[in-house]
CSV table of C-alpha atoms in Angstrom, one decimal:
chain,number,residue,atom,x,y,z
A,68,UNK,CA,0.0,0.0,0.0
A,69,UNK,CA,3.1,2.2,0.0
A,70,UNK,CA,3.0,5.4,-2.0
A,71,UNK,CA,5.8,7.3,-3.7
A,72,UNK,CA,7.3,9.9,-1.4
A,73,UNK,CA,5.7,13.3,-1.8
A,74,UNK,CA,7.8,16.4,-2.5
A,75,UNK,CA,8.6,18.2,0.8
A,76,UNK,CA,6.6,21.3,0.3
A,77,UNK,CA,3.4,19.4,-0.8
A,78,UNK,CA,3.6,16.9,2.0
A,79,UNK,CA,4.2,19.6,4.6
A,80,UNK,CA,1.3,21.7,3.4
A,81,UNK,CA,-1.1,18.7,3.2
A,82,UNK,CA,-0.2,17.5,6.7
A,83,UNK,CA,-0.1,20.8,8.4
A,84,UNK,CA,-3.4,21.8,6.8
A,85,UNK,CA,-5.1,18.6,8.2
A,86,UNK,CA,-3.5,19.0,11.6
A,87,UNK,CA,-4.8,20.4,14.8
A,88,UNK,CA,-3.1,21.1,18.1
A,89,UNK,CA,-2.7,18.3,20.6
A,90,UNK,CA,-4.9,20.3,22.9
A,91,UNK,CA,-7.8,19.3,20.7
A,92,UNK,CA,-7.1,15.6,20.8
A,93,UNK,CA,-9.6,13.6,18.8
A,94,UNK,CA,-11.4,16.6,17.4
A,95,UNK,CA,-9.7,16.4,14.1
A,96,UNK,CA,-11.7,13.5,12.9
A,97,UNK,CA,-14.7,14.0,10.7
A,98,UNK,CA,-18.1,13.7,12.2
A,99,UNK,CA,-16.7,11.2,13.8
A,100,UNK,CA,-25.0,3.4,24.3
A,101,UNK,CA,-26.9,-0.8,27.8
A,102,UNK,CA,-27.5,1.4,34.1
A,103,UNK,CA,-25.0,1.5,36.7
A,104,UNK,CA,-25.9,-1.5,38.9
A,105,UNK,CA,-23.4,-1.0,41.7
A,106,UNK,CA,-22.4,1.7,44.1
A,107,UNK,CA,-18.8,3.1,44.2
A,108,UNK,CA,-18.5,2.1,47.9
A,109,UNK,CA,-18.3,-1.6,47.1
A,110,UNK,CA,-15.0,-1.0,45.5
A,111,UNK,CA,-13.3,0.2,48.7
A,112,UNK,CA,-13.5,-3.2,50.2
A,113,UNK,CA,-10.8,-5.8,49.7
A,114,UNK,CA,-10.8,-7.7,46.4
A,115,UNK,CA,-12.8,-10.9,46.8
A,116,UNK,CA,-11.2,-14.2,46.3
A,117,UNK,CA,-11.2,-15.4,42.7
A,118,UNK,CA,-14.2,-17.5,42.0
A,119,UNK,CA,-13.8,-20.9,40.4
A,120,UNK,CA,-13.4,-20.3,36.8
A,121,UNK,CA,-16.0,-21.7,34.5
A,122,UNK,CA,-15.0,-23.7,31.4
A,123,UNK,CA,-14.3,-21.5,28.4
A,124,UNK,CA,-17.5,-20.4,26.7
A,125,UNK,CA,-18.0,-21.9,23.3
A,126,UNK,CA,-16.2,-19.6,20.9
A,127,UNK,CA,-17.9,-17.9,18.0
A,128,UNK,CA,-17.1,-19.5,14.6
A,129,UNK,CA,-14.0,-17.8,13.1
A,130,UNK,CA,-15.0,-15.4,10.4
A,131,UNK,CA,-14.5,-16.9,6.9
A,132,UNK,CA,-12.8,-13.6,6.0
A,133,UNK,CA,-10.3,-13.9,8.9
A,134,UNK,CA,-6.6,-13.2,8.3
A,135,UNK,CA,-3.7,-14.8,10.0
A,136,UNK,CA,-2.1,-12.9,12.9
A,137,UNK,CA,1.3,-11.6,11.7
A,138,UNK,CA,4.7,-12.1,13.1
A,139,UNK,CA,5.2,-9.1,15.3
A,140,UNK,CA,8.7,-8.6,16.9
A,141,UNK,CA,9.2,-6.7,20.1
A,142,UNK,CA,9.3,-2.9,19.9
A,143,UNK,CA,12.2,-1.4,21.9
A,144,UNK,CA,11.0,0.3,25.1
A,145,UNK,CA,7.6,-1.5,25.2
A,146,UNK,CA,6.7,-4.2,27.7
A,147,UNK,CA,3.3,-5.9,28.0
A,148,UNK,CA,1.4,-8.6,29.9
A,149,UNK,CA,-2.2,-10.0,30.1
A,150,UNK,CA,-4.2,-11.5,32.9
A,151,UNK,CA,-7.7,-12.8,33.8
A,152,UNK,CA,-9.3,-10.1,35.9
A,153,UNK,CA,-12.7,-11.8,35.8
A,154,UNK,CA,-14.9,-9.5,33.8
A,155,UNK,CA,-16.1,-12.6,32.0
A,156,UNK,CA,-17.7,-15.7,33.7
A,157,UNK,CA,-15.7,-18.0,31.5
A,158,UNK,CA,-11.9,-18.4,31.7
A,159,UNK,CA,-10.1,-16.0,29.4
A,160,UNK,CA,-7.6,-13.1,29.7
A,161,UNK,CA,-9.5,-9.8,29.8
A,162,UNK,CA,-6.8,-7.4,31.0
A,163,UNK,CA,-3.9,-5.9,29.1
A,164,UNK,CA,-1.1,-3.6,30.5
A,165,UNK,CA,1.6,-2.0,28.5
A,166,UNK,CA,4.5,0.1,29.9
A,167,UNK,CA,6.6,2.7,28.1
A,168,UNK,CA,10.0,4.3,28.8
A,169,UNK,CA,10.7,7.8,30.0
A,170,UNK,CA,10.5,10.3,27.1
A,171,UNK,CA,7.8,8.4,25.1
A,172,UNK,CA,5.3,10.3,23.1
A,173,UNK,CA,1.6,9.6,22.9
A,174,UNK,CA,-1.3,10.8,20.6
A,175,UNK,CA,-4.9,9.7,20.4
A,176,UNK,CA,-8.1,10.0,18.4
A,177,UNK,CA,-11.4,9.2,20.1
A,178,UNK,CA,-15.1,8.8,19.5
A,179,UNK,CA,-17.2,11.9,19.2
A,180,UNK,CA,-20.2,9.9,20.3
A,181,UNK,CA,-22.6,12.0,22.3
A,182,UNK,CA,-22.5,9.6,25.3
A,183,UNK,CA,-18.7,9.1,25.8
A,184,UNK,CA,-17.2,6.7,28.3
A,185,UNK,CA,-15.2,7.4,31.5
A,186,UNK,CA,-12.0,6.0,29.9
A,187,UNK,CA,-12.3,8.2,26.9
A,188,UNK,CA,-12.9,11.2,29.1
A,189,UNK,CA,-9.8,10.4,31.1
A,190,UNK,CA,-7.5,10.0,28.1
A,191,UNK,CA,-8.7,13.1,26.3
A,192,UNK,CA,-8.3,15.3,29.4
A,193,UNK,CA,-4.9,14.0,30.3
A,194,UNK,CA,-3.4,14.0,26.9
A,195,UNK,CA,-4.5,17.7,26.6
A,196,UNK,CA,-2.9,18.3,30.0
A,197,UNK,CA,0.4,16.6,29.3
A,198,UNK,CA,0.5,17.5,25.6
A,199,UNK,CA,1.3,13.9,24.9
A,200,UNK,CA,4.5,13.8,26.9
A,201,UNK,CA,5.4,11.4,29.7
A,202,UNK,CA,2.9,8.6,29.1
A,203,UNK,CA,4.2,5.6,30.9
A,204,UNK,CA,1.5,2.9,30.9
A,205,UNK,CA,-1.7,1.7,29.3
A,206,UNK,CA,-4.4,-0.4,31.0
A,207,UNK,CA,-7.1,-2.0,28.9
A,208,UNK,CA,-10.0,-4.2,30.0
A,209,UNK,CA,-12.6,-6.2,28.0
A,210,UNK,CA,-16.0,-7.2,29.3
A,211,UNK,CA,-17.1,-3.9,30.8
A,212,UNK,CA,-17.2,-0.6,28.8
A,213,UNK,CA,-17.6,1.6,31.9
A,214,UNK,CA,-19.8,3.9,29.8
A,215,UNK,CA,-22.9,5.8,30.9
A,216,UNK,CA,-21.8,5.2,34.5
A,217,UNK,CA,-21.6,8.8,35.7
A,218,UNK,CA,-19.3,10.0,38.5
A,219,UNK,CA,-18.8,6.4,39.9
A,220,UNK,CA,-17.4,5.4,36.6
A,221,UNK,CA,-15.0,8.3,36.5
A,222,UNK,CA,-13.9,7.5,40.1
A,223,UNK,CA,-13.2,3.9,39.1
A,224,UNK,CA,-10.9,5.0,36.3
A,225,UNK,CA,-9.1,7.3,38.6
A,226,UNK,CA,-8.5,4.5,41.1
A,227,UNK,CA,-7.1,2.3,38.4
A,228,UNK,CA,-4.7,5.0,37.2
A,229,UNK,CA,-3.7,5.8,40.7
A,230,UNK,CA,-2.9,2.2,41.5
A,231,UNK,CA,-1.1,1.7,38.2
A,232,UNK,CA,0.9,4.9,38.7
A,233,UNK,CA,2.1,3.7,42.1
A,234,UNK,CA,2.9,0.2,40.7
A,235,UNK,CA,4.9,1.6,37.7
A,236,UNK,CA,6.4,4.6,39.4
A,237,UNK,CA,4.7,7.4,37.5
A,238,UNK,CA,1.9,9.9,38.0
A,239,UNK,CA,-1.7,8.8,37.5
A,240,UNK,CA,-2.1,11.2,34.7
A,241,UNK,CA,0.7,9.3,32.9
A,242,UNK,CA,-1.5,6.2,32.6
A,243,UNK,CA,-3.9,5.8,29.7
A,244,UNK,CA,-6.9,3.6,29.9
A,245,UNK,CA,-9.4,1.9,27.6
A,246,UNK,CA,-12.4,-0.3,28.2
A,247,UNK,CA,-14.8,-2.4,26.0
A,248,UNK,CA,-17.8,-4.5,26.7
A,249,UNK,CA,-21.4,-3.9,27.9
A,250,UNK,CA,-22.5,-0.3,28.2
A,251,UNK,CA,-24.2,0.9,31.4
A,252,UNK,CA,-22.2,-1.4,33.8
A,253,UNK,CA,-19.9,0.2,36.3
A,254,UNK,CA,-16.3,-1.0,36.2
A,255,UNK,CA,-15.3,-3.0,39.3
A,256,UNK,CA,-11.8,-1.5,39.5
A,257,UNK,CA,-10.8,-3.8,42.3
A,258,UNK,CA,-10.5,-6.6,39.8
A,259,UNK,CA,-7.9,-4.7,37.9
A,260,UNK,CA,-6.0,-3.3,40.9
A,261,UNK,CA,-5.9,-6.8,42.4
A,262,UNK,CA,-4.1,-8.1,39.3
A,263,UNK,CA,-1.5,-5.4,38.9
A,264,UNK,CA,1.2,-7.2,41.1
A,265,UNK,CA,0.9,-10.3,38.9
A,266,UNK,CA,1.0,-8.2,35.8
A,267,UNK,CA,4.1,-6.4,36.9
A,268,UNK,CA,6.0,-9.7,37.3
A,269,UNK,CA,4.8,-10.9,33.9
A,270,UNK,CA,5.8,-7.9,31.8
A,271,UNK,CA,7.9,-8.8,28.8
A,272,UNK,CA,9.0,-7.3,25.5
A,273,UNK,CA,7.0,-9.9,23.5
A,274,UNK,CA,3.3,-10.9,23.6
A,275,UNK,CA,1.5,-9.1,20.9
A,276,UNK,CA,-0.8,-12.0,20.0
A,277,UNK,CA,-1.9,-12.5,23.7
A,278,UNK,CA,-2.4,-8.8,23.9
A,279,UNK,CA,-4.7,-8.8,20.9
A,280,UNK,CA,-6.7,-11.7,22.3
A,281,UNK,CA,-7.1,-10.1,25.7
A,282,UNK,CA,-9.0,-7.1,24.3
A,283,UNK,CA,-11.4,-9.1,22.2
A,284,UNK,CA,-15.2,-9.1,22.8
A,285,UNK,CA,-17.3,-10.6,20.0
A,286,UNK,CA,-14.2,-10.7,17.8
A,287,UNK,CA,-13.6,-14.1,16.3
A,288,UNK,CA,-9.9,-13.6,15.6
A,289,UNK,CA,-7.1,-11.4,17.0
A,290,UNK,CA,-6.1,-8.4,14.9
A,291,UNK,CA,-2.5,-7.2,14.4
A,292,UNK,CA,-0.4,-5.4,11.8
A,293,UNK,CA,3.3,-4.7,11.6
A,294,UNK,CA,5.6,-2.8,9.3
A,295,UNK,CA,9.2,-1.6,9.1
A,296,UNK,CA,10.1,1.9,7.8
A,297,UNK,CA,13.2,4.0,7.5
A,298,UNK,CA,13.8,7.4,8.9
A,299,UNK,CA,17.0,9.0,7.7
A,300,UNK,CA,18.5,5.6,6.9
A,301,UNK,CA,17.6,4.0,10.3
A,302,UNK,CA,15.1,1.2,10.4
A,303,UNK,CA,12.1,1.7,12.7
A,304,UNK,CA,9.3,-0.6,13.6
A,305,UNK,CA,5.6,0.0,13.7
A,306,UNK,CA,3.2,-2.6,15.4
A,307,UNK,CA,-0.4,-2.4,16.3
A,308,UNK,CA,-3.4,-4.4,17.6
A,309,UNK,CA,-7.1,-3.7,17.4
A,310,UNK,CA,-10.4,-5.1,18.4
A,311,UNK,CA,-13.8,-4.6,16.9
A,312,UNK,CA,-16.5,-6.7,15.2
A,313,UNK,CA,-19.9,-4.9,15.7
A,314,UNK,CA,-20.9,-1.4,16.5
A,315,UNK,CA,-18.5,-0.3,13.8
A,316,UNK,CA,-19.0,2.9,11.7
A,317,UNK,CA,-17.1,5.9,10.6
A,318,UNK,CA,-16.3,8.4,13.4
A,319,UNK,CA,-13.8,6.1,15.0
A,320,UNK,CA,-15.5,3.1,13.7
A,321,UNK,CA,-16.9,-1.1,19.5
A,322,UNK,CA,-13.3,-0.3,18.4
A,323,UNK,CA,-10.0,0.0,20.3
A,324,UNK,CA,-6.6,0.2,18.6
A,325,UNK,CA,-3.1,0.6,20.1
A,326,UNK,CA,-0.1,1.2,17.8
A,327,UNK,CA,3.5,1.5,18.9
A,328,UNK,CA,6.6,2.6,17.1
A,329,UNK,CA,10.2,2.8,18.3
A,330,UNK,CA,10.7,6.0,16.3
A,331,UNK,CA,11.5,9.3,18.0
A,332,UNK,CA,8.7,11.6,17.1
A,333,UNK,CA,7.4,14.6,19.0
A,334,UNK,CA,3.9,14.4,20.5
A,335,UNK,CA,2.7,17.2,18.3
A,336,UNK,CA,3.9,15.5,15.1
A,337,UNK,CA,2.6,12.2,16.3
A,338,UNK,CA,-0.8,13.7,16.9
A,339,UNK,CA,-0.9,15.3,13.4
A,340,UNK,CA,-0.1,11.9,11.9
A,341,UNK,CA,-2.6,10.1,14.0
A,342,UNK,CA,-5.4,12.5,13.2
A,343,UNK,CA,-4.7,12.6,9.5
A,344,UNK,CA,-4.5,8.9,8.8
A,345,UNK,CA,-7.5,8.1,10.9
A,346,UNK,CA,-9.6,9.7,8.2
A,347,UNK,CA,-8.6,7.3,5.5
A,348,UNK,CA,-8.5,4.2,7.6
A,349,UNK,CA,-10.6,3.8,10.8
A,350,UNK,CA,-13.1,6.4,9.6
A,351,UNK,CA,-13.5,4.6,6.2
A,352,UNK,CA,-14.9,1.4,7.5
A,353,UNK,CA,-18.4,0.4,8.6
A,354,UNK,CA,-20.0,-2.8,9.7
A,355,UNK,CA,-23.5,-1.8,10.9
A,356,UNK,CA,-23.6,1.9,11.0
A,357,UNK,CA,-23.6,2.1,14.9
A,358,UNK,CA,-20.9,4.1,16.6
A,359,UNK,CA,-19.4,3.2,19.9
A,360,UNK,CA,-19.1,5.2,23.2
A,361,UNK,CA,-15.6,3.9,23.7
A,362,UNK,CA,-13.7,4.1,20.4
A,363,UNK,CA,-10.1,4.8,21.0
A,364,UNK,CA,-6.9,4.9,18.9
A,365,UNK,CA,-3.7,5.5,20.8
A,366,UNK,CA,-0.4,5.9,19.1
A,367,UNK,CA,2.9,5.7,21.1
A,368,UNK,CA,6.4,6.4,20.1
A,369,UNK,CA,9.2,5.1,22.4
A,370,UNK,CA,12.2,6.9,20.8
A,371,UNK,CA,14.4,3.8,21.2
A,372,UNK,CA,15.3,3.0,17.6
A,373,UNK,CA,18.3,5.3,17.4
A,374,UNK,CA,16.7,7.3,14.6
A,375,UNK,CA,16.8,11.1,14.8
A,376,UNK,CA,14.0,12.8,16.6
A,377,UNK,CA,11.4,14.3,14.3
A,378,UNK,CA,9.4,17.3,15.4
A,379,UNK,CA,7.3,18.0,12.3
A,380,UNK,CA,4.8,15.7,10.7
A,381,UNK,CA,5.7,17.1,7.2
A,382,UNK,CA,9.4,16.4,7.7
A,383,UNK,CA,10.7,14.8,4.4
A,384,UNK,CA,12.5,12.2,6.5
A,385,UNK,CA,9.1,10.8,7.6
A,386,UNK,CA,8.0,10.1,4.0
A,387,UNK,CA,8.4,6.3,4.3
A,388,UNK,CA,7.2,6.2,7.9
A,389,UNK,CA,4.0,8.1,7.0
A,390,UNK,CA,3.3,5.5,4.2
A,391,UNK,CA,4.0,2.6,6.5
A,392,UNK,CA,1.9,4.0,9.4
A,393,UNK,CA,-1.1,4.6,7.1
A,394,UNK,CA,-0.7,1.0,5.9
A,395,UNK,CA,-0.7,-0.4,9.4
A,396,UNK,CA,-3.8,1.6,10.4
A,397,UNK,CA,-5.5,0.5,7.1
A,398,UNK,CA,-4.7,-3.1,7.7
A,399,UNK,CA,-6.2,-3.0,11.2
A,400,UNK,CA,-9.2,-1.1,10.1
A,401,UNK,CA,-10.0,-3.5,7.3
A,402,UNK,CA,-9.6,-6.5,9.7
A,403,UNK,CA,-12.5,-5.0,11.7
A,404,UNK,CA,-14.7,-5.3,8.6
A,405,UNK,CA,-13.4,-8.8,7.9
A,406,UNK,CA,-14.5,-9.8,11.4
A,407,UNK,CA,-17.9,-8.0,11.1
A,408,UNK,CA,-20.4,-9.9,13.2
A,409,UNK,CA,-21.8,-12.7,11.0
A,410,UNK,CA,-19.9,-11.3,7.9
A,411,UNK,CA,-19.4,-13.5,4.9
A,412,UNK,CA,-18.4,-10.8,2.3
A,413,UNK,CA,-15.7,-8.2,2.4
A,414,UNK,CA,-16.8,-5.3,0.2
A,415,UNK,CA,-15.2,-2.1,-1.1
A,416,UNK,CA,-17.5,0.6,-2.3
A,417,UNK,CA,-16.0,3.4,-4.3
A,418,UNK,CA,-17.9,6.5,-5.4
A,419,UNK,CA,-16.5,8.8,-8.1
A,420,UNK,CA,-17.9,11.8,-10.0
A,421,UNK,CA,-19.2,13.4,-6.8
A,422,UNK,CA,-19.4,17.2,-6.2
A,423,UNK,CA,-16.8,16.9,-3.5
A,424,UNK,CA,-14.8,14.2,-1.6
A,425,UNK,CA,-17.1,14.8,1.4
A,426,UNK,CA,-20.1,14.2,-0.8
A,427,UNK,CA,-18.6,11.0,-2.2
A,428,UNK,CA,-17.9,9.8,1.3
A,429,UNK,CA,-21.5,10.4,2.4
A,430,UNK,CA,-22.9,8.6,-0.7
A,431,UNK,CA,-20.5,5.6,-0.2
A,432,UNK,CA,-21.3,5.4,3.5
A,433,UNK,CA,-25.1,5.4,2.7
A,434,UNK,CA,-24.6,2.5,0.3
A,435,UNK,CA,-22.5,0.6,2.8
A,436,UNK,CA,-24.9,1.0,5.7
A,437,UNK,CA,-28.1,0.3,3.8
A,438,UNK,CA,-29.7,-2.9,5.3
A,439,UNK,CA,-31.3,-3.6,1.9
A,440,UNK,CA,-27.9,-3.4,0.1
A,441,UNK,CA,-26.1,-5.4,2.8
A,442,UNK,CA,-28.7,-8.2,2.8
A,443,UNK,CA,-28.5,-8.4,-1.0
A,444,UNK,CA,-24.8,-9.0,-0.7
A,445,UNK,CA,-25.5,-11.7,1.9
A,446,UNK,CA,-27.8,-13.3,-0.6
A,447,UNK,CA,-25.3,-13.0,-3.4
A,448,UNK,CA,-27.7,-10.9,-5.4
A,449,UNK,CA,-26.3,-8.1,-7.6
A,450,UNK,CA,-29.3,-5.9,-7.0
A,451,UNK,CA,-28.0,-2.7,-8.5
A,452,UNK,CA,-31.4,-1.1,-8.0
A,453,UNK,CA,-30.7,-1.1,-4.2
A,454,UNK,CA,-27.4,0.6,-4.9
A,455,UNK,CA,-29.1,3.3,-6.8
A,456,UNK,CA,-31.7,3.7,-4.1
A,457,UNK,CA,-29.0,4.3,-1.5
A,458,UNK,CA,-27.3,6.8,-3.8
A,459,UNK,CA,-30.4,8.9,-4.0
A,460,UNK,CA,-31.1,8.5,-0.3
A,461,UNK,CA,-27.8,10.1,0.6
A,462,UNK,CA,-29.3,13.5,-0.2
A,463,UNK,CA,-26.2,14.6,-2.1
A,464,UNK,CA,-26.0,16.1,-5.6
A,465,UNK,CA,-26.1,13.5,-8.4
A,466,UNK,CA,-26.9,13.4,-12.1
A,467,UNK,CA,-29.6,10.7,-12.4
A,468,UNK,CA,-29.1,10.3,-16.1
A,469,UNK,CA,-25.3,9.9,-15.7
A,470,UNK,CA,-25.2,7.4,-12.8
A,471,UNK,CA,-23.3,4.2,-13.5
A,472,UNK,CA,-22.9,1.1,-11.3
A,473,UNK,CA,-20.3,-1.7,-11.6
A,474,UNK,CA,-19.8,-4.9,-9.7
A,475,UNK,CA,-16.1,-5.6,-10.1
A,476,UNK,CA,-15.4,-5.3,-13.9
A,477,UNK,CA,-19.1,-5.9,-14.8
A,478,UNK,CA,-21.3,-3.0,-15.7
A,479,UNK,CA,-24.8,-3.2,-14.2
A,480,UNK,CA,-26.1,0.3,-15.0
A,481,UNK,CA,-24.9,3.1,-17.2
A,482,UNK,CA,-26.1,6.6,-18.1
A,483,UNK,CA,-29.1,6.1,-15.8
A,484,UNK,CA,-30.2,2.9,-17.3
A,485,UNK,CA,-29.6,-0.9,-17.1
A,486,UNK,CA,-26.4,-1.6,-19.1
A,487,UNK,CA,-26.8,-3.0,-22.6
A,488,UNK,CA,-24.1,-5.6,-21.6
A,489,UNK,CA,-25.8,-6.7,-18.4
A,490,UNK,CA,-25.4,-10.4,-18.0
A,491,UNK,CA,-27.3,-12.0,-15.0
A,492,UNK,CA,-25.2,-15.2,-15.1
A,493,UNK,CA,-21.9,-13.4,-15.0
A,494,UNK,CA,-23.2,-11.1,-12.2
A,495,UNK,CA,-24.3,-14.1,-10.2
A,496,UNK,CA,-21.0,-15.8,-10.6
A,497,UNK,CA,-19.1,-12.6,-9.5
A,498,UNK,CA,-21.3,-12.3,-6.4
A,499,UNK,CA,-20.2,-15.7,-5.1
A,500,UNK,CA,-16.8,-14.3,-4.4
A,501,UNK,CA,-15.8,-13.5,-0.7
A,502,UNK,CA,-14.3,-10.2,-1.7
A,503,UNK,CA,-16.3,-7.8,-3.8
A,504,UNK,CA,-15.9,-4.3,-5.3
A,505,UNK,CA,-18.7,-1.9,-6.2
A,506,UNK,CA,-18.0,1.2,-8.2
A,507,UNK,CA,-20.5,4.0,-8.6
A,508,UNK,CA,-20.1,7.2,-10.6
A,509,UNK,CA,-22.7,10.0,-10.0
A,510,UNK,CA,-21.7,12.3,-12.8
A,511,UNK,CA,-21.3,15.6,-10.9
A,512,UNK,CA,-17.7,16.4,-10.4
A,513,UNK,CA,-14.3,15.0,-9.4
A,514,UNK,CA,-15.0,14.0,-5.8
A,515,UNK,CA,-14.2,10.4,-4.9
A,516,UNK,CA,-14.1,8.2,-1.8
A,517,UNK,CA,-13.8,4.5,-0.8
A,518,UNK,CA,-15.5,2.8,2.2
A,519,UNK,CA,-15.1,-0.8,3.2
A,520,UNK,CA,-18.0,-2.8,4.6
A,521,UNK,CA,-19.4,-6.3,4.9
A,522,UNK,CA,-22.8,-8.0,4.3
A,523,UNK,CA,-25.6,-8.4,6.9
A,524,UNK,CA,-26.6,-11.9,7.7
A,525,UNK,CA,-28.8,-13.8,10.2
A,526,UNK,CA,-25.8,-14.5,12.3
A,527,UNK,CA,-25.5,-10.7,13.1
A,528,UNK,CA,-29.0,-10.9,14.7
A,529,UNK,CA,-28.1,-14.0,16.6
A,530,UNK,CA,-24.9,-12.6,18.0
A,531,UNK,CA,-26.4,-9.3,19.1
A,532,UNK,CA,-29.6,-10.9,20.4
A,533,UNK,CA,-27.5,-13.1,22.7
A,534,UNK,CA,-24.9,-10.5,23.6
A,535,UNK,CA,-25.7,-10.2,27.3
A,536,UNK,CA,-26.9,-13.8,27.8
């Protein structure tokens, strides 16, 4: 997915134009909820003895679109460990901790959902406070989103960060947190605090696959991506993991992603890159059109590679790094779609000829999120009429008599009519593929955009109908 390096002046202008100060963490994305059942006082009591673990719950069938977890070597300066904190009744790791060295930089992009979570609030506030400098630890739990939990939820996050700060010899504001799971359930922070001593003794430089598994919820496979780039002749590594399967849509597509590099990049430059490439990756995928309260992307730079420190996102020495970072983020984002709940088709929808790129994105997103379109894909039906329906429903400027629709190389409609070369047999054969491409031209201008999505099957209803059971 690498691109040719862009001339210095153009790269600098493009990046700097898309950038915003770190003080506005997460607000550079485009228009980017299930009640607290416990009282905060219960968490002041000693952690209960671990209950007898139940046998592992029958796993969901692995998505037919799954990809193999890549080989991911250690990143200099990063240590990690996982543990079973007990947020799930069955036996599985549901807690991840990462630690970073002095001098590490951090940047983040977060959901702009109207009902944000306590972990998101914490990270946004403290990244703004620290300007992305001095982050030393990351604590992630699965099984409880700690969202829509009010002040008790915020207090639970603070206690986790305070305990982690003491354990890893840093300030509580230097600890980032993320949670995923059922909304409206208050986080039992004692479960996390109780496991920190064990976690500390298990910290190691390797363990990306275990880390990716620990943060899964309805995911059917762990998601990871890795790349090697060069900065001024020095090789640097970029590795990341993500989780997400349902409740995925643009505006930070329930999604968590954590990416680490050993490059030395200033927090401001790191934030600019993080914000910019979220637009073309995590904000360009959709599974079901529902956005999460907890979406979080955190990008860390340890500075341990030996490469020179870069302070500007547009620095020409970052050309290869920029390409590789975008590729890692795109790989992770597309894996979310491949693991879409009940998905059997991986679909790329490209809209061209729009009045603007923003208009093209809206049309593409409307197509991708139409239940009628998605169920047609599930039934392997090249129902181009549903595509046209979605185009018009986007309420964007289109030329009806110029619209064309293609499924892969096959033309279904052209100039506002069914194509003279339309062949039902060929269309049916194409629709049996696991990976599909749909191209739509709306005849208005030069705007274009691509969005990746999946089909909508009966399995999606089954998974979400049984989610809390």
